[in-house]
mmCIF file of C-alpha atoms in Angstrom:
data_model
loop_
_atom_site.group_PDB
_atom_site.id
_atom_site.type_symbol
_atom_site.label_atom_id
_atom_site.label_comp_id
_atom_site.label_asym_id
_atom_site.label_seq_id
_atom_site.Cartn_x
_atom_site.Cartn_y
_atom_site.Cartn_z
ATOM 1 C CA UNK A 1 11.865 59.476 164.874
ATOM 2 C CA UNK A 2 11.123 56.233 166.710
ATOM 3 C CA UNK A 3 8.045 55.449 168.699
ATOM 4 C CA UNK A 4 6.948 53.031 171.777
ATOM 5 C CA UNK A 5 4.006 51.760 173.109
ATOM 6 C CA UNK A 6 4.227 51.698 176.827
ATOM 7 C CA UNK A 7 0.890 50.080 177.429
ATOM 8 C CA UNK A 8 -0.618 46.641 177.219
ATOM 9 C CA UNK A 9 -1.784 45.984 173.338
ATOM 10 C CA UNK A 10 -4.692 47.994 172.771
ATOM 11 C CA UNK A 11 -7.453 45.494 171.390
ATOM 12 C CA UNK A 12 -7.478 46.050 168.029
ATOM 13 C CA UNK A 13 -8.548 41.962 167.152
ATOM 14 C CA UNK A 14 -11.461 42.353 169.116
ATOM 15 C CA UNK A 15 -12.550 45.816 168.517
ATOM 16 C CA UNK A 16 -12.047 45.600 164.615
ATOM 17 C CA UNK A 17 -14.179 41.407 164.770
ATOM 18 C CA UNK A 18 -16.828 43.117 162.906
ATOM 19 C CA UNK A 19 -14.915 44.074 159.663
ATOM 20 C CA UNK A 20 -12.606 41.389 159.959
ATOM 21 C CA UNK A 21 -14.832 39.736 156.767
ATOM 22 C CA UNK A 22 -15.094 42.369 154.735
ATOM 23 C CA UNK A 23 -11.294 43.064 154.881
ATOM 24 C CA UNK A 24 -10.347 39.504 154.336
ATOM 25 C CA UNK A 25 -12.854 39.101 151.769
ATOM 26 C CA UNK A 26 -11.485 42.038 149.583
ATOM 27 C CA UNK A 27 -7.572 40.809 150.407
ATOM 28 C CA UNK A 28 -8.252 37.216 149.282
ATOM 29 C CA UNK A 29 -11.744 36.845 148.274
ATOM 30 C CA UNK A 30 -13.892 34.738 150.575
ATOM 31 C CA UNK A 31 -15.192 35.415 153.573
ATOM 32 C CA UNK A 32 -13.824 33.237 157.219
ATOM 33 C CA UNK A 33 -15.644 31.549 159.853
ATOM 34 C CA UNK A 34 -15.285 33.312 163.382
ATOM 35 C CA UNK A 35 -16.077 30.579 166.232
ATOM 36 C CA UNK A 36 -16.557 32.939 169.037
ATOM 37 C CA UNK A 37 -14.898 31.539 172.220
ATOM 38 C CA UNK A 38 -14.944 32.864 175.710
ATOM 39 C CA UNK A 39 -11.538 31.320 176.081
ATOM 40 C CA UNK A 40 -8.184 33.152 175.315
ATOM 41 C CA UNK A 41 -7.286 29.946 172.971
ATOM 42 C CA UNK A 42 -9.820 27.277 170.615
ATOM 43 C CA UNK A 43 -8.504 24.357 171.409
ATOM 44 C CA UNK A 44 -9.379 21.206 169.355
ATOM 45 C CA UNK A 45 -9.387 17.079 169.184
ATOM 46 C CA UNK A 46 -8.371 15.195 166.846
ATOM 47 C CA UNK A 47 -11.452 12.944 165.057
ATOM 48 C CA UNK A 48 -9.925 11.054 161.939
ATOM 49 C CA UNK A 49 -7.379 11.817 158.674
ATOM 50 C CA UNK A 50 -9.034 11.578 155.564
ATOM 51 C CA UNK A 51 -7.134 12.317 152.045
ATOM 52 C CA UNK A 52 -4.179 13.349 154.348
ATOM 53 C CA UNK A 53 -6.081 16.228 155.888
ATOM 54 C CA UNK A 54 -6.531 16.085 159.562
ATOM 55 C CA UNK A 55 -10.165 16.068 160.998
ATOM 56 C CA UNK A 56 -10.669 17.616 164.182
ATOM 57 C CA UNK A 57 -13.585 18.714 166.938
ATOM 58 C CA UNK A 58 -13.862 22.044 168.307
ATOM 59 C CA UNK A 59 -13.768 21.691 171.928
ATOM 60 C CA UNK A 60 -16.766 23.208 173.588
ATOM 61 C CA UNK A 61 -15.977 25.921 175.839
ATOM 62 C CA UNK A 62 -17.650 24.398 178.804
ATOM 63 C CA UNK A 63 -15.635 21.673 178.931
ATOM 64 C CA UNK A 64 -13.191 20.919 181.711
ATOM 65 C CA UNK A 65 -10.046 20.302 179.244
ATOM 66 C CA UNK A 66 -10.052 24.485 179.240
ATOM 67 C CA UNK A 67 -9.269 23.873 183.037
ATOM 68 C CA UNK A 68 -6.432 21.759 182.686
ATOM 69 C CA UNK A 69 -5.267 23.748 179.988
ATOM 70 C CA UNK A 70 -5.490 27.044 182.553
ATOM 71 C CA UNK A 71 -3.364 25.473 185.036
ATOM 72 C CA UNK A 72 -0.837 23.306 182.850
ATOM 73 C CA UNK A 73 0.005 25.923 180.221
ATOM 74 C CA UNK A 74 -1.393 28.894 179.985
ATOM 75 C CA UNK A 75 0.053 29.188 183.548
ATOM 76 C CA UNK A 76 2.992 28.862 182.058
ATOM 77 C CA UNK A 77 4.144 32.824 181.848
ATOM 78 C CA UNK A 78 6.116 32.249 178.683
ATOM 79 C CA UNK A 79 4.013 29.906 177.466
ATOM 80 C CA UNK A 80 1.010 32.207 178.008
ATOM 81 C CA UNK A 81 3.629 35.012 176.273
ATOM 82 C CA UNK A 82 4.179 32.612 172.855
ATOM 83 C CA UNK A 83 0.744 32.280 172.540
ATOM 84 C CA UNK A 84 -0.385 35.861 173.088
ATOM 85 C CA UNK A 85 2.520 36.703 170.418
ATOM 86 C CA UNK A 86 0.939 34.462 167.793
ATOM 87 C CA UNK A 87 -2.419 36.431 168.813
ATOM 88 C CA UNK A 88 -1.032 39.832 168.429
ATOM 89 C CA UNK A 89 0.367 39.119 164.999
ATOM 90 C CA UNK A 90 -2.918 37.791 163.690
ATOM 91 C CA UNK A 91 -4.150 41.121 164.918
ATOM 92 C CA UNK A 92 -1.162 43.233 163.503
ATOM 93 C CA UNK A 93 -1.784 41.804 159.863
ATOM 94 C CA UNK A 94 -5.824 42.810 160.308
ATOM 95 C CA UNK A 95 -4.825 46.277 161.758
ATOM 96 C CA UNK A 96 -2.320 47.008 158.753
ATOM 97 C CA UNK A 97 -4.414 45.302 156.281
ATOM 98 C CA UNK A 98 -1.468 43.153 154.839
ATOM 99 C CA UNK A 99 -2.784 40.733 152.468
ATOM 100 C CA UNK A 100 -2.475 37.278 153.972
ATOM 101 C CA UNK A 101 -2.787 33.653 152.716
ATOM 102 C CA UNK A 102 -4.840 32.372 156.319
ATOM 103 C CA UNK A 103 -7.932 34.667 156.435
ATOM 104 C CA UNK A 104 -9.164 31.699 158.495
ATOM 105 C CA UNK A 105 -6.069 31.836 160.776
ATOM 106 C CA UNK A 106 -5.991 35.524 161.313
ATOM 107 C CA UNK A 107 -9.909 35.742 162.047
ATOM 108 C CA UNK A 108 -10.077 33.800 164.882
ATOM 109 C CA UNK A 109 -7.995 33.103 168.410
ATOM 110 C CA UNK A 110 -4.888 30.262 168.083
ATOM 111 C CA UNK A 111 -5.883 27.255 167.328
ATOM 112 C CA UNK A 112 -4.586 24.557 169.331
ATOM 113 C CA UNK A 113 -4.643 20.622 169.004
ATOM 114 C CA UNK A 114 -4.057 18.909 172.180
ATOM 115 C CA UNK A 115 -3.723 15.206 170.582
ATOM 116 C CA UNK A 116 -1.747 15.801 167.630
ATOM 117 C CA UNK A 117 0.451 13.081 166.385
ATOM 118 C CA UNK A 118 3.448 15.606 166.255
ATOM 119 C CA UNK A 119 4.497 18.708 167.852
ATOM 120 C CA UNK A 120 4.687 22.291 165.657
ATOM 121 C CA UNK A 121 2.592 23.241 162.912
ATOM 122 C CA UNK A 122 -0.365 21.734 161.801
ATOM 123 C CA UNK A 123 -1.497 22.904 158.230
ATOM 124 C CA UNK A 124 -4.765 22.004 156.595
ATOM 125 C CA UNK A 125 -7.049 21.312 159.577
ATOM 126 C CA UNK A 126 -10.582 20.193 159.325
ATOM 127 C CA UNK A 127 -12.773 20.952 162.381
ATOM 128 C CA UNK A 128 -16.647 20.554 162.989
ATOM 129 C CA UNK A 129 -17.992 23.374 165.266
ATOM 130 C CA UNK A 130 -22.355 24.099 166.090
ATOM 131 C CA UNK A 131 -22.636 21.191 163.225
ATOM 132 C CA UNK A 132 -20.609 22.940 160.686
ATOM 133 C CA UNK A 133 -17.429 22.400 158.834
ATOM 134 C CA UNK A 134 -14.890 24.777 159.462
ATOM 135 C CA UNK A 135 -11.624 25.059 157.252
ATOM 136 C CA UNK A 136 -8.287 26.167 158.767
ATOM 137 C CA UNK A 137 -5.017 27.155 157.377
ATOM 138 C CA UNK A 138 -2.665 26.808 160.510
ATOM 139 C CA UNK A 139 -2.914 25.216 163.600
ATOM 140 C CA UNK A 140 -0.362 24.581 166.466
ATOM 141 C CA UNK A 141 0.101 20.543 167.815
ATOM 142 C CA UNK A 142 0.840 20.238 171.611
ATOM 143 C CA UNK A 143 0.321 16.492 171.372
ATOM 144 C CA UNK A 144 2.500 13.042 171.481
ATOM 145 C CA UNK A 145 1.782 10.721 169.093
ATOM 146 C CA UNK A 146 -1.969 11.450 168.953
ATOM 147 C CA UNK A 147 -2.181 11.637 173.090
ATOM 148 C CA UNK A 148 -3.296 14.634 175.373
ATOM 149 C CA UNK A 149 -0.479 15.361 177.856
ATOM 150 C CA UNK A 150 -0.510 18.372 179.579
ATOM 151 C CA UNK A 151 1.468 18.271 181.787
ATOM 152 C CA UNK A 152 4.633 18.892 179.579
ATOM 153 C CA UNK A 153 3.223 20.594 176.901
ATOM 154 C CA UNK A 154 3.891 24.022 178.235
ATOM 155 C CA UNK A 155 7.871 23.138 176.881
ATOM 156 C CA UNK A 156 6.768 22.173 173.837
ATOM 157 C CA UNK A 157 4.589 25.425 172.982
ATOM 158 C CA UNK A 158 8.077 27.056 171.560
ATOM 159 C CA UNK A 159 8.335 25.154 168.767
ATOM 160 C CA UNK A 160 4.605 25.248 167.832
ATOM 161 C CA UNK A 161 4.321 28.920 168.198
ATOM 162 C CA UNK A 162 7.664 29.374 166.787
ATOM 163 C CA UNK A 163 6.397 27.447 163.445
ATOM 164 C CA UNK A 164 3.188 29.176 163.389
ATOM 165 C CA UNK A 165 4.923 32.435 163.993
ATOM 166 C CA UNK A 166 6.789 31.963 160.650
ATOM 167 C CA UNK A 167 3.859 30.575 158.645
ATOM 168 C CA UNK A 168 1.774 33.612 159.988
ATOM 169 C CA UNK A 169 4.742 36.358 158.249
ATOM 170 C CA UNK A 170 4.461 34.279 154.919
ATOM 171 C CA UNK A 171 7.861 32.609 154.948
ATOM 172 C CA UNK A 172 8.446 30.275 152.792
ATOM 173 C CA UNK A 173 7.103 26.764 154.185
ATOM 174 C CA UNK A 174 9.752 24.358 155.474
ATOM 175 C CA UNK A 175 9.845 21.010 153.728
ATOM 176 C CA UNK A 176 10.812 19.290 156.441
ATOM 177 C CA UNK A 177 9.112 19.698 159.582
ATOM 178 C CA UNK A 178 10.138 20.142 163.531
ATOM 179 C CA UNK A 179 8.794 17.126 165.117
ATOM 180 C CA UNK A 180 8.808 15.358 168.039
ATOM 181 C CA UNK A 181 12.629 13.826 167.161
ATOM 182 C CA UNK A 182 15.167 16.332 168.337
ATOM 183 C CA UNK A 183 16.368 18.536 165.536
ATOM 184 C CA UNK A 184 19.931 18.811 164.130
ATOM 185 C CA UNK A 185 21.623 22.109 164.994
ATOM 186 C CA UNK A 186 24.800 21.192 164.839
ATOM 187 C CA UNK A 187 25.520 20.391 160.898
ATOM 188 C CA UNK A 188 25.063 22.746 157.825
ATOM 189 C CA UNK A 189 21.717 22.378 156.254
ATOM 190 C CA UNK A 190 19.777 24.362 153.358
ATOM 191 C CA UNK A 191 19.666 28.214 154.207
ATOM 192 C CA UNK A 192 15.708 27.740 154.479
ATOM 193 C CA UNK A 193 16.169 25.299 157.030
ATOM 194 C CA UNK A 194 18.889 26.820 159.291
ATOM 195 C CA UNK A 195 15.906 29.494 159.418
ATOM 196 C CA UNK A 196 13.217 27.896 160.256
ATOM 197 C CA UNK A 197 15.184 25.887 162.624
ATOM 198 C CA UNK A 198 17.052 28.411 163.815
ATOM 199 C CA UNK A 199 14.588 30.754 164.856
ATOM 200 C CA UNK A 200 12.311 27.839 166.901
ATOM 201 C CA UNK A 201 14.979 26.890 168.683
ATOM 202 C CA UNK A 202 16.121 30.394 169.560
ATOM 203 C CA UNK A 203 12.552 30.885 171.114
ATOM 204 C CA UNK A 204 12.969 27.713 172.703
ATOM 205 C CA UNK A 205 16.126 29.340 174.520
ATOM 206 C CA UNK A 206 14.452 32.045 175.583
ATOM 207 C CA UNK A 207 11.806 30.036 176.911
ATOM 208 C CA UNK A 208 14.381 27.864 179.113
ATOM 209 C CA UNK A 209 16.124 31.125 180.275
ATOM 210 C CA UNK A 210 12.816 32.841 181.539
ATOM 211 C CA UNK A 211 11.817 29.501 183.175
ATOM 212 C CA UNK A 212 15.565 27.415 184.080
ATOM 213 C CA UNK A 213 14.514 27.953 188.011
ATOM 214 C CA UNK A 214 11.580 26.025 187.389
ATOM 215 C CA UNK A 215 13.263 22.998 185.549
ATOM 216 C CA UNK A 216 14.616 20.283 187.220
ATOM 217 C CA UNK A 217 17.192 17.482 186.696
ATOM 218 C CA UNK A 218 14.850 14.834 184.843
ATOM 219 C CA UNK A 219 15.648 13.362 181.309
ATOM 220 C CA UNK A 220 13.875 16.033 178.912
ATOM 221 C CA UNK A 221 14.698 19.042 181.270
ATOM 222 C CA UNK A 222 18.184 18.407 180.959
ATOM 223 C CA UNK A 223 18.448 17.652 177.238
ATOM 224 C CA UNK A 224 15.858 21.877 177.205
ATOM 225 C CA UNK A 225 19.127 23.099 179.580
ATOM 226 C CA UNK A 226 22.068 21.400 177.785
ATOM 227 C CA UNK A 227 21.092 22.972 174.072
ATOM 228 C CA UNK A 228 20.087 26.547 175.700
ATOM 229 C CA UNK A 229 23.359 26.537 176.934
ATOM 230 C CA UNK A 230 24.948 25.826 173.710
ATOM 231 C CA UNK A 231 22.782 28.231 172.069
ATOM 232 C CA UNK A 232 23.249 30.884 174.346
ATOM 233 C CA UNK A 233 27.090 30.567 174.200
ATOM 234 C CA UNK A 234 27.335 30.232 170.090
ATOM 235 C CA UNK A 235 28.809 26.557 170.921
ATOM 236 C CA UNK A 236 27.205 24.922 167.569
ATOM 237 C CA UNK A 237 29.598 27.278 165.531
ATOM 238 C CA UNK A 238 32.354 24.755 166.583
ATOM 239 C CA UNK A 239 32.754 21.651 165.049
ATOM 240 C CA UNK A 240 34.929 18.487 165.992
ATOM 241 C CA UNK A 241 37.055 20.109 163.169
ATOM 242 C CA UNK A 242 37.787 23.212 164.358
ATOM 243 C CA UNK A 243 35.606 26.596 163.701
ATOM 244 C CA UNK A 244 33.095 27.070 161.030
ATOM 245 C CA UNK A 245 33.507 28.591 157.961
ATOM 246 C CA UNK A 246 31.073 31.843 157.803
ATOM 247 C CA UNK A 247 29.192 30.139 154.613
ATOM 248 C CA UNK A 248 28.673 26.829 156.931
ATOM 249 C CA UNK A 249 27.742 28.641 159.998
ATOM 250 C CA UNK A 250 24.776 30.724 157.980
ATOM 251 C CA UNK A 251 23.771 27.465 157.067
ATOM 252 C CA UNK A 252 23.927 25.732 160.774
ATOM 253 C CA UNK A 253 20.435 26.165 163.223
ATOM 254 C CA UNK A 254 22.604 26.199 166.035
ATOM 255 C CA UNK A 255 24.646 29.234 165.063
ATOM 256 C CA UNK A 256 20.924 30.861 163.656
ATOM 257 C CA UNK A 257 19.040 30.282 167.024
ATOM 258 C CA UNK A 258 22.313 32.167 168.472
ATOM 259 C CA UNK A 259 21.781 34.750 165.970
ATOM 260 C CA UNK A 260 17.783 35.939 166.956
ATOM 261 C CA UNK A 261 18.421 35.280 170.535
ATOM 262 C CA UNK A 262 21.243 37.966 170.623
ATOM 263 C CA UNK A 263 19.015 39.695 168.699
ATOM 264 C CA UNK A 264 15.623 39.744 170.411
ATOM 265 C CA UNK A 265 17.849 40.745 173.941
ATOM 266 C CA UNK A 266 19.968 43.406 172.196
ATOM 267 C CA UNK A 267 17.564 45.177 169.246
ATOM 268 C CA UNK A 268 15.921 48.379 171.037
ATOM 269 C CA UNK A 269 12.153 49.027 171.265
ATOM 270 C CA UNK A 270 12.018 51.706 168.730
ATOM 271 C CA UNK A 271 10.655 51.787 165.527
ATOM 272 C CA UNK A 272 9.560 54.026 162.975
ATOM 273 C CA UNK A 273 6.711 56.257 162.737
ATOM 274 C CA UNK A 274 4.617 54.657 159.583
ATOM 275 C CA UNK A 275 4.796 51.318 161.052
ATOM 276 C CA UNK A 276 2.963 52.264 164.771
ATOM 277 C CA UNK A 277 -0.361 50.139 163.513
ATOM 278 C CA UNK A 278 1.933 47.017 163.385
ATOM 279 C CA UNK A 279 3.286 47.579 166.940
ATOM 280 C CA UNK A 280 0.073 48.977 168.839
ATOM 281 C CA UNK A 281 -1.065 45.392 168.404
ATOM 282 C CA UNK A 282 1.836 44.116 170.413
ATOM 283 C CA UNK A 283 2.366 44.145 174.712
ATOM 284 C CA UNK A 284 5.072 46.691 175.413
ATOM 285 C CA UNK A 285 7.743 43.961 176.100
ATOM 286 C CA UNK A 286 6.997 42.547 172.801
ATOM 287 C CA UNK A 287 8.208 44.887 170.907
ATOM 288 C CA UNK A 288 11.262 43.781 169.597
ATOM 289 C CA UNK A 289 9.446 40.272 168.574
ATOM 290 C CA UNK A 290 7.505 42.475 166.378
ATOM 291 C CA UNK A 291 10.120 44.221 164.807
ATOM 292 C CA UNK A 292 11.454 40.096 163.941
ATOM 293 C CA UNK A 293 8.268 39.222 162.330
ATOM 294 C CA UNK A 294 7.729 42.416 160.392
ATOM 295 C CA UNK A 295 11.138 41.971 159.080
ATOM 296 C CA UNK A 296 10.256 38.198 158.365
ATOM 297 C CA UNK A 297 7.013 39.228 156.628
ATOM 298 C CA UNK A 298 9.380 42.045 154.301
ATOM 299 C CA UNK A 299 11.249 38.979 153.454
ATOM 300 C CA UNK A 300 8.764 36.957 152.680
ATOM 301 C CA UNK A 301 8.524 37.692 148.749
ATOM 302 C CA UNK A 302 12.017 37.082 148.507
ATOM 303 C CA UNK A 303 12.358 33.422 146.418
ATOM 304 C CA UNK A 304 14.499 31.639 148.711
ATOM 305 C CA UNK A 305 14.026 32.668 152.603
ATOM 306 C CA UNK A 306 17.307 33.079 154.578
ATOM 307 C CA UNK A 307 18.880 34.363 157.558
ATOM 308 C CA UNK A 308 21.191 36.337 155.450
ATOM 309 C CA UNK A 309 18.349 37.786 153.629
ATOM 310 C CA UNK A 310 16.451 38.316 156.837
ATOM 311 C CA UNK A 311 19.804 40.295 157.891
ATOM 312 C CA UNK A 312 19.187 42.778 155.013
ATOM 313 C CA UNK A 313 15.507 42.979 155.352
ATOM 314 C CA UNK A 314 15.825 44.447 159.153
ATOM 315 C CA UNK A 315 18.240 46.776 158.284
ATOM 316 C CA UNK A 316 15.719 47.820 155.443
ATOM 317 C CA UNK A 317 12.711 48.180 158.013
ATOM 318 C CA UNK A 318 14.436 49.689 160.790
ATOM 319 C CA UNK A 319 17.694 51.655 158.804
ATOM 320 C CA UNK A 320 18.470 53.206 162.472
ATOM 321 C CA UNK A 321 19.610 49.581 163.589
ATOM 322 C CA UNK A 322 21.506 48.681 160.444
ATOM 323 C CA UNK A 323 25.104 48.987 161.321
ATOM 324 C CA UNK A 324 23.655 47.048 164.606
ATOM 325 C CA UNK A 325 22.496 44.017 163.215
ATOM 326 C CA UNK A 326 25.345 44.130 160.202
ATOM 327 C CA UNK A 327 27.763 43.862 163.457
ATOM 328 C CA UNK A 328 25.698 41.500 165.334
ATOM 329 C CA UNK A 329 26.119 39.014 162.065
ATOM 330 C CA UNK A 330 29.559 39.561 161.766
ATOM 331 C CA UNK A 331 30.222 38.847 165.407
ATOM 332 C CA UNK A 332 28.153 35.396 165.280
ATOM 333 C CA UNK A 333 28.595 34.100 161.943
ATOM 334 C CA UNK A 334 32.055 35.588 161.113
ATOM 335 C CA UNK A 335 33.371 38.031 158.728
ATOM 336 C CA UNK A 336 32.919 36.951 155.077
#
């Protein structure tokens, strides 16, 4: 029997705040810092590096960098939708009580640094708030080589929420990094990689569709519309050599990003029964994100994170959609 939350999420972050230390404490033994925030978002500045750790300010909520913020991207509807997603699933892990390696992270709204030297996920973050040091796990970079520019960072929140989204459900960390270079997607990497990789750029995609109205014909629009297109039509599973073999196309973040964004339009809303505390956390529409990221966090014990292993972990969560997803592989990465 599936279920579906027709509503908007139901508030569990802010209505469980109060016992959000003593769960974290008995999950992973110390207690977090909440910086309370009238703001949807805590948005920080960079300050200095020291020991390879970045050292950051907690902007104060009075000042008018929230504004620009407001208008540049969190009026950004699917920009505003990433980072409520990243929200939601910091409140899904407190609601179910999963144990959790970013107490820090989960007890407090998305963390966001406007000046960051690179764009994606920021681990490690020092930042001073009321006088006090504050320690935090993950943070997402909107930045350009250490500069505030708002103005197009609104098309850059996919790939930092996509990151964090991934670090949030536990899968294994990425050695290498999305940055502000343009990533491969069209050559065979590791299977970690084509996952990571993969599954940014597949939000990125979505992110183009919902806006590609709004874009225009300038330099960086046109590079966002050229690889949605490739990504929506499984292009990057061609090579100048002809098709790829089903081993190299697992392997290729082109063919992944194809993969979850057939997914996330073609998985249903339903789910079952024992996992409604997950989904209650997330909007209605979200829905089938959350059924992604709970099937990322079952992965996330496995040794070696994949897309193939992430195949057999949704069909594990949600057995009704088994012989859908098993198909949906088949039909993008080929028949082995």
């Amino acid at each position: 029997m599936g279920a579906h939350i027709s509503t908007r999420r139901v508030g569990i972050l802010k209505r469980m705040i109060l016992l959000v230390s003593l769960v974290l404490s008995v999950l992973v033994g110390c207690v977090p810092t909440v910086i309370h925030s009238e703001h949807e978002v805590i948005l920080l500045r960079s300050k200095d590096v020291e020991r390879d750790r970045l050292v950051t300010v907690v902007v104060a909520d009075d000042d008018p960098l929230y504004d620009a913020f407001y208008e540049h991207v969190w009026g950004d509807p699917m920009a505003r939708r990433l980072l409520l997603l990243v929200e939601n699933t910091t409140a899904a892990f407190i609601a179910t009580e999963r144990p959790s390696s970013h107490p820090q992270t989960l007890a407090n709204k998305p963390f966001l640094v406007l000046d960051s030297q690179e764009v994606g996920l920021l681990r490690d973050v020092q930042a001073t708030h009321a006088g006090e040091q504050v320690s935090i796990e993950l943070a997402m970079g909107l930045g350009r080589e250490g500069q505030i520019d708002l103005e197009p960072a609104a098309l850059r929140v996919p790939r930092a929420a996509g990151a964090m989204l991934l670090a949030l459900t536990e899968v294994s960390a990425e050695t290498a990094t999305m940055t502000n270079t343009e990533p491969m997607l069209d050559a065979p990497t590791t299977p970690l990689s084509a996952l990571h990789k993969g599954f940014v750029i597949a939000l990125e995609a979505l992110y183009v569709q919902a806006q590609s109205e709004r874009l225009d014909d300038s330099k960086d629009d046109a590079e966002l519309l050229s690889r949605y297109h490739r990504v929506t039509t499984n292009a990057f599973a061609t090579s100048p050599e002809g098709q790829l073999t089903t081993e190299q196309a697992y392997a290729t973040p082109g063919v992944v990003a194809h993969f979850f964004f057939r997914l996330i339009h073609e998985a249903n809303v339903y789910y079952p029964q024992r996992h409604l505390l997950w989904f209650a956390n997330y909007d209605a529409e979200d829905t089938v994100y959350g059924k992604v990221l709970l099937a990322m966090h079952h992965m996330s014990g496995a040794q070696q994170a994949s897309v193939e292993g992430f195949i057999q972990s949704y069909g594990e969560v949600f057995p009704a959609e088994r012989e859908m997803v098993q198909r949906l592989a088949q039909e993008v990465f080929g028949a082995e």
